[in-house]
Amino acid sequence: PARYDDATWGQQLQRIGDELQPSLLLFLRKLRRLEVAPGGSSAPRRMLWEDLAQGEVRITCDGRILRYLPVELQVRPPVPRLDVRVDGTTIALALELDGAASQQDVFAFLPLRS
């Protein structure tokens, strides 16, 4: 992890900002805008979430526009477990609407708390 006293802190922060995927905003429920503004001559990176009609979401990132359809499914355990109290699990996917239809791999699992 980066530390504030490292001489390379700015470079590490720049790399993290460059690696951020716009689709990350889809799963950070309350975050609607993200801006990473590194020092120096680099331009700030901006990502903006916008709700569209019929549940669609538009994410604008550095002039590029991406459209998604987020889908959620609430799953309840069929048999309660005495050792773990779980009311249910939400499965959330974001289907990309632009481009040709193709297989979209699930590459991340992010446990969320209510």
Backbone as ProteinMPNN parsed JSONL, in Angstrom:
{"seq_chain_A": "PARYDDATWGQQLQRIGDELQPSLLLFLRKLRRLEVAPGGSSAPRRMLWEDLAQGEVRITCDGRILRYLPVELQVRPPVPRLDVRVDGTTIALALELDGAASQQDVFAFLPLRS", "coords_chain_A": {"N_chain_A": [[0.823, -1.206, 0.0], [0.314, 2.306, -0.569], [2.099, 4.925, 1.047], [1.962, 7.98, 2.879], [4.43, 9.215, 3.348], [6.135, 8.27, 1.443], [8.308, 8.826, -1.306], [7.328, 8.237, -3.754], [4.612, 8.517, -3.668], [2.815, 10.196, -5.144], [3.114, 9.154, -7.73], [2.133, 6.574, -7.342], [-0.517, 7.117, -6.656], [-1.359, 8.279, -9.047], [-1.174, 6.047, -10.763], [-3.14, 4.386, -9.63], [-5.423, 5.934, -10.114], [-5.409, 5.877, -12.922], [-5.947, 3.21, -13.382], [-8.541, 2.801, -12.538], [-11.696, 1.562, -13.31], [-14.476, 2.68, -15.199], [-16.875, 1.273, -14.796], [-16.849, 0.64, -12.145], [-18.288, 2.515, -10.693], [-20.867, 1.591, -10.896], [-21.294, -0.232, -8.883], [-20.793, 0.987, -6.52], [-22.907, 2.177, -4.585], [-23.815, 4.754, -3.638], [-22.174, 6.63, -4.697], [-21.869, 9.012, -7.145], [-20.274, 10.601, -8.68], [-16.876, 10.812, -9.542], [-13.673, 12.05, -9.206], [-10.352, 12.15, -10.048], [-7.579, 13.896, -9.442], [-4.516, 14.227, -10.141], [-1.39, 15.749, -9.231], [0.853, 17.964, -11.005], [1.357, 17.863, -14.558], [-0.675, 16.254, -15.466], [-3.968, 15.677, -16.621], [-7.099, 15.915, -14.872], [-9.017, 12.983, -14.057], [-12.289, 12.19, -14.76], [-15.352, 10.776, -13.735], [-18.752, 10.204, -14.226], [-21.974, 9.394, -13.107], [-25.18, 8.846, -14.448], [-28.677, 8.584, -14.203], [-30.918, 7.073, -16.432], [-33.876, 6.62, -18.487], [-36.069, 3.814, -17.858], [-34.462, 2.302, -16.135], [-31.867, 2.31, -17.113], [-28.379, 3.192, -17.061], [-26.032, 5.758, -17.513], [-22.626, 6.21, -17.882], [-20.182, 8.562, -17.91], [-16.92, 9.008, -18.872], [-14.054, 10.721, -19.075], [-14.879, 11.879, -21.556], [-15.799, 9.655, -22.899], [-18.664, 7.657, -23.416], [-20.588, 5.335, -21.716], [-23.098, 2.833, -21.576], [-25.27, 1.096, -19.397], [-27.279, -1.59, -18.066], [-28.259, -2.073, -15.012], [-28.965, -4.912, -13.033], [-30.667, -6.473, -10.435], [-31.045, -9.152, -8.129], [-32.741, -10.554, -5.495], [-31.941, -13.002, -3.246], [-33.054, -15.452, -1.094], [-32.162, -17.568, 1.648], [-33.001, -21.016, 1.373], [-33.131, -22.778, 3.499], [-32.899, -22.025, 6.848], [-29.901, -21.273, 8.647], [-28.627, -22.052, 11.774], [-26.259, -21.138, 12.883], [-25.492, -18.908, 11.449], [-26.758, -15.757, 10.748], [-28.497, -14.789, 8.138], [-30.398, -12.837, 6.152], [-30.77, -12.564, 3.461], [-29.324, -12.444, 0.16], [-28.022, -10.211, -2.203], [-27.741, -10.342, -5.621], [-26.0, -8.682, -8.011], [-25.745, -7.469, -11.26], [-24.342, -5.833, -14.102], [-25.31, -5.12, -17.189], [-23.744, -4.453, -20.182], [-24.75, -2.131, -22.565], [-23.887, -1.024, -24.938], [-22.197, -1.705, -28.007], [-21.35, -4.913, -29.504], [-23.234, -7.854, -28.722], [-21.93, -9.977, -26.328], [-20.252, -12.507, -24.427], [-20.089, -11.857, -20.991], [-17.863, -11.859, -18.506], [-17.973, -12.667, -15.021], [-16.118, -11.055, -12.743], [-15.576, -10.168, -10.232], [-16.249, -10.096, -6.74], [-18.04, -8.469, -4.413], [-18.697, -7.988, -1.231], [-21.491, -6.461, 0.261], [-22.767, -4.229, 2.712], [-25.771, -3.51, 4.422]], "CA_chain_A": [[0.0, 0.0, 0.0], [1.029, 3.582, -0.627], [2.218, 5.655, 2.306], [2.1, 9.418, 2.647], [5.8, 9.685, 3.413], [6.919, 7.74, 0.333], [8.583, 9.782, -2.374], [6.584, 7.82, -4.946], [3.172, 8.572, -3.381], [2.103, 10.799, -6.269], [3.122, 8.204, -8.844], [1.233, 5.475, -6.998], [-1.875, 7.639, -6.764], [-1.61, 8.434, -10.484], [-1.399, 4.718, -11.309], [-4.446, 3.932, -9.139], [-6.425, 6.69, -10.874], [-5.409, 5.399, -14.303], [-6.463, 1.84, -13.429], [-9.953, 2.754, -12.16], [-12.625, 1.278, -14.395], [-15.727, 3.422, -15.038], [-17.938, 0.398, -14.317], [-16.79, 0.589, -10.683], [-19.362, 3.355, -10.158], [-22.121, 0.84, -10.887], [-21.419, -1.043, -7.681], [-20.657, 1.859, -5.359], [-24.297, 2.611, -4.677], [-24.109, 6.162, -3.346], [-21.207, 7.481, -5.385], [-22.358, 9.384, -8.466], [-19.222, 11.312, -9.405], [-15.543, 10.546, -9.03], [-12.655, 12.814, -9.916], [-8.991, 11.941, -9.569], [-6.811, 15.011, -9.976], [-3.122, 14.169, -9.716], [-0.631, 16.98, -9.437], [1.685, 17.991, -12.2], [0.746, 18.228, -15.83], [-1.728, 15.315, -15.838], [-5.339, 16.179, -16.55], [-7.919, 15.126, -13.945], [-9.875, 11.941, -14.626], [-13.633, 12.394, -14.233], [-16.376, 9.781, -14.028], [-20.053, 10.712, -13.815], [-23.101, 8.462, -13.214], [-26.467, 9.483, -14.714], [-29.806, 7.673, -14.36], [-31.71, 7.281, -17.637], [-35.195, 5.991, -18.442], [-36.2, 2.363, -17.821], [-33.403, 1.681, -15.342], [-30.536, 2.411, -17.725], [-27.396, 4.078, -16.44], [-24.98, 6.245, -18.413], [-21.416, 6.639, -17.197], [-19.297, 9.339, -18.772], [-15.553, 8.992, -18.336], [-13.084, 11.369, -19.964], [-15.466, 12.062, -22.872], [-16.329, 8.378, -23.391], [-19.977, 7.393, -22.836], [-20.899, 3.915, -21.581], [-24.46, 2.618, -21.096], [-25.441, -0.188, -18.722], [-28.549, -1.907, -17.44], [-28.019, -2.816, -13.776], [-30.014, -5.866, -12.679], [-30.467, -7.031, -9.101], [-31.903, -10.255, -7.74], [-32.66, -10.841, -4.056], [-32.013, -14.438, -3.004], [-33.22, -15.792, 0.321], [-31.751, -18.957, 1.878], [-34.16, -21.894, 1.493], [-33.109, -23.407, 4.822], [-32.147, -21.16, 7.761], [-28.785, -21.858, 9.395], [-28.652, -21.558, 13.147], [-24.992, -20.513, 13.247], [-25.295, -17.682, 10.682], [-28.01, -15.044, 10.494], [-28.485, -14.147, 6.83], [-31.758, -12.656, 5.657], [-30.764, -12.719, 2.015], [-28.15, -11.985, -0.573], [-28.354, -9.524, -3.446], [-26.845, -10.576, -6.75], [-26.1, -7.505, -8.874], [-24.996, -7.514, -12.509], [-24.533, -4.667, -14.962], [-25.19, -5.542, -18.578], [-23.311, -3.358, -21.039], [-25.708, -1.976, -23.653], [-23.219, -0.573, -26.162], [-21.328, -2.692, -28.628], [-21.936, -6.194, -29.893], [-23.534, -8.758, -27.608], [-20.871, -10.95, -26.114], [-20.212, -13.066, -23.084], [-19.483, -10.951, -20.02], [-17.404, -12.637, -17.365], [-18.089, -12.119, -13.67], [-14.73, -11.049, -12.325], [-15.386, -9.601, -8.894], [-17.268, -10.321, -5.72], [-17.913, -7.379, -3.448], [-19.755, -8.079, -0.21], [-22.044, -5.166, 0.619], [-23.528, -4.18, 3.949], [-26.929, -2.616, 4.35]], "C_chain_A": [[0.861, 1.26, 0.0], [1.034, 4.236, 0.752], [2.468, 7.117, 1.989], [3.546, 9.883, 2.609], [6.677, 9.132, 2.288], [7.134, 8.827, -0.724], [7.776, 9.458, -3.622], [5.077, 7.878, -4.739], [2.378, 9.123, -4.557], [2.025, 9.862, -7.459], [2.173, 7.041, -8.579], [-0.223, 5.917, -7.119], [-2.278, 7.813, -8.224], [-1.936, 7.08, -11.102], [-2.769, 4.177, -10.889], [-5.559, 4.641, -9.915], [-6.532, 6.216, -12.307], [-6.053, 4.025, -14.427], [-7.939, 1.738, -13.065], [-10.825, 2.533, -13.389], [-13.916, 2.056, -14.17], [-16.869, 2.567, -14.482], [-17.92, 0.238, -12.797], [-17.909, 1.406, -10.05], [-20.682, 2.604, -10.068], [-22.362, 0.115, -9.571], [-21.136, -0.261, -6.398], [-21.947, 2.673, -5.306], [-24.544, 4.103, -4.485], [-23.194, 7.132, -4.079], [-21.697, 7.756, -6.806], [-21.317, 10.114, -9.308], [-17.894, 11.033, -8.724], [-14.559, 11.336, -9.872], [-11.318, 12.562, -9.248], [-8.14, 13.002, -10.243], [-5.38, 14.949, -9.453], [-2.426, 15.493, -9.973], [0.185, 16.918, -10.713], [0.886, 18.343, -13.437], [-0.392, 17.3, -16.24], [-3.108, 15.948, -15.667], [-6.131, 15.329, -15.564], [-8.773, 14.11, -14.697], [-11.228, 12.051, -13.959], [-14.556, 11.271, -14.679], [-17.685, 10.284, -13.445], [-21.128, 9.676, -14.105], [-24.357, 9.269, -13.474], [-27.532, 8.404, -14.881], [-30.581, 8.059, -15.61], [-33.056, 6.577, -17.468], [-35.077, 4.467, -18.403], [-35.026, 1.669, -17.14], [-32.01, 1.73, -15.935], [-29.669, 3.404, -16.969], [-26.379, 4.472, -17.504], [-23.815, 6.69, -17.551], [-20.533, 7.33, -18.22], [-17.931, 9.377, -18.11], [-14.617, 9.568, -19.389], [-13.611, 11.473, -21.4], [-16.049, 10.797, -23.484], [-17.655, 8.091, -22.686], [-20.242, 5.887, -22.878], [-22.317, 3.782, -21.036], [-24.587, 1.21, -20.541], [-26.885, -0.343, -18.279], [-28.238, -2.719, -16.181], [-29.232, -3.683, -13.442], [-29.672, -6.438, -11.31], [-31.48, -8.136, -8.852], [-31.674, -10.531, -6.262], [-32.888, -12.337, -3.864], [-32.095, -14.668, -1.506], [-32.812, -17.246, 0.525], [-32.978, -19.856, 2.061], [-34.269, -22.562, 2.866], [-32.307, -22.504, 5.75], [-31.032, -21.936, 8.468], [-28.771, -21.231, 10.767], [-27.389, -20.79, 13.507], [-24.736, -19.187, 12.526], [-26.653, -17.043, 10.424], [-27.875, -14.262, 9.181], [-29.925, -14.065, 6.348], [-31.84, -12.878, 4.159], [-29.484, -12.184, 1.416], [-28.642, -11.315, -1.848], [-27.299, -9.845, -4.494], [-27.065, -9.416, -7.713], [-25.187, -7.674, -10.083], [-25.267, -6.233, -13.28], [-24.271, -5.11, -16.394], [-24.831, -4.34, -19.444], [-24.206, -3.3, -22.269], [-25.072, -1.542, -24.966], [-22.337, -1.682, -26.716], [-22.072, -3.976, -28.941], [-22.186, -7.048, -28.653], [-22.428, -9.795, -27.51], [-20.965, -11.469, -24.683], [-19.51, -12.081, -22.165], [-19.13, -11.756, -18.782], [-17.67, -11.905, -16.063], [-16.689, -12.211, -13.082], [-14.521, -10.519, -10.91], [-16.553, -9.97, -8.002], [-17.039, -9.265, -4.653], [-19.022, -7.504, -2.414], [-20.191, -6.68, 0.219], [-22.797, -5.272, 1.936], [-24.661, -3.205, 3.787], [-26.777, -1.473, 5.317]], "O_chain_A": [[1.983, 1.269, 0.505], [0.08, 4.107, 1.519], [3.092, 7.459, 0.984], [3.864, 10.845, 1.91], [7.85, 9.495, 2.193], [6.246, 9.636, -0.992], [7.566, 10.333, -4.462], [4.328, 7.341, -5.555], [1.352, 8.549, -4.923], [0.992, 9.78, -8.123], [1.486, 6.576, -9.489], [-1.062, 5.173, -7.626], [-3.416, 7.523, -8.593], [-2.879, 6.974, -11.886], [-3.475, 3.579, -11.7], [-6.53, 4.005, -10.325], [-7.631, 6.156, -12.857], [-6.642, 3.706, -15.46], [-8.54, 0.683, -13.265], [-10.698, 3.242, -14.387], [-14.411, 2.09, -13.043], [-17.736, 3.079, -13.774], [-18.891, -0.255, -12.222], [-18.426, 1.04, -8.994], [-21.531, 2.948, -9.245], [-23.507, -0.124, -9.19], [-21.237, -0.815, -5.303], [-22.047, 3.736, -5.919], [-25.429, 4.656, -5.139], [-23.436, 8.339, -4.07], [-21.915, 6.823, -7.579], [-21.472, 10.227, -10.524], [-17.796, 11.019, -7.497], [-14.604, 11.296, -11.102], [-11.169, 12.737, -8.039], [-7.996, 13.011, -11.465], [-5.068, 15.557, -8.429], [-2.839, 16.263, -10.84], [0.186, 15.904, -11.411], [-0.131, 19.034, -13.366], [-1.023, 17.534, -17.271], [-3.369, 16.659, -14.697], [-5.861, 14.136, -15.432], [-9.195, 14.35, -15.829], [-11.321, 12.012, -12.732], [-14.548, 10.865, -15.841], [-17.726, 10.74, -12.302], [-21.195, 9.138, -15.21], [-24.593, 10.273, -12.802], [-27.328, 7.429, -15.604], [-30.87, 9.235, -15.826], [-33.332, 6.003, -16.414], [-34.085, 3.906, -18.868], [-34.643, 0.567, -17.533], [-31.062, 1.241, -15.321], [-30.165, 4.328, -16.326], [-25.924, 3.641, -18.289], [-23.99, 7.455, -16.602], [-20.184, 6.761, -19.254], [-17.801, 9.731, -16.938], [-14.415, 8.981, -20.452], [-12.882, 11.19, -22.35], [-16.736, 10.874, -24.503], [-17.752, 8.266, -21.471], [-20.137, 5.251, -23.927], [-22.705, 4.526, -20.135], [-24.085, 0.25, -21.127], [-27.617, 0.636, -18.134], [-27.982, -3.919, -16.269], [-30.376, -3.242, -13.555], [-28.535, -6.836, -11.055], [-32.623, -8.065, -9.303], [-30.536, -10.719, -5.831], [-33.918, -12.871, -4.277], [-31.29, -14.134, -0.743], [-33.086, -18.082, -0.336], [-33.892, -19.512, 2.81], [-35.367, -22.871, 3.331], [-31.138, -22.236, 5.472], [-31.202, -23.099, 8.835], [-28.89, -20.013, 10.905], [-27.431, -19.888, 14.344], [-23.864, -18.421, 12.937], [-27.58, -17.697, 9.945], [-27.228, -13.216, 9.127], [-30.589, -15.084, 6.16], [-32.865, -13.329, 3.647], [-28.673, -11.553, 2.093], [-29.571, -11.799, -2.493], [-26.106, -9.64, -4.27], [-28.183, -9.191, -8.177], [-24.004, -7.984, -9.942], [-26.322, -5.621, -13.116], [-23.14, -5.434, -16.759], [-25.533, -3.329, -19.437], [-24.399, -4.311, -22.943], [-25.692, -1.69, -26.018], [-21.799, -2.496, -25.965], [-23.267, -4.105, -28.675], [-21.451, -6.974, -27.669], [-22.048, -10.411, -28.506], [-21.681, -10.915, -23.85], [-18.464, -11.533, -22.512], [-20.012, -12.273, -18.096], [-17.604, -10.678, -16.004], [-16.136, -13.301, -12.939], [-13.383, -10.436, -10.447], [-17.686, -10.132, -8.455], [-15.961, -9.188, -4.063], [-20.171, -7.161, -2.695], [-19.356, -5.821, 0.504], [-23.399, -6.305, 2.229], [-24.532, -2.193, 3.098], [-27.655, -0.614, 5.4]]}, "name": "protein", "num_of_chains": 1, "seq": "PARYDDATWGQQLQRIGDELQPSLLLFLRKLRRLEVAPGGSSAPRRMLWEDLAQGEVRITCDGRILRYLPVELQVRPPVPRLDVRVDGTTIALALELDGAASQQDVFAFLPLRS"}
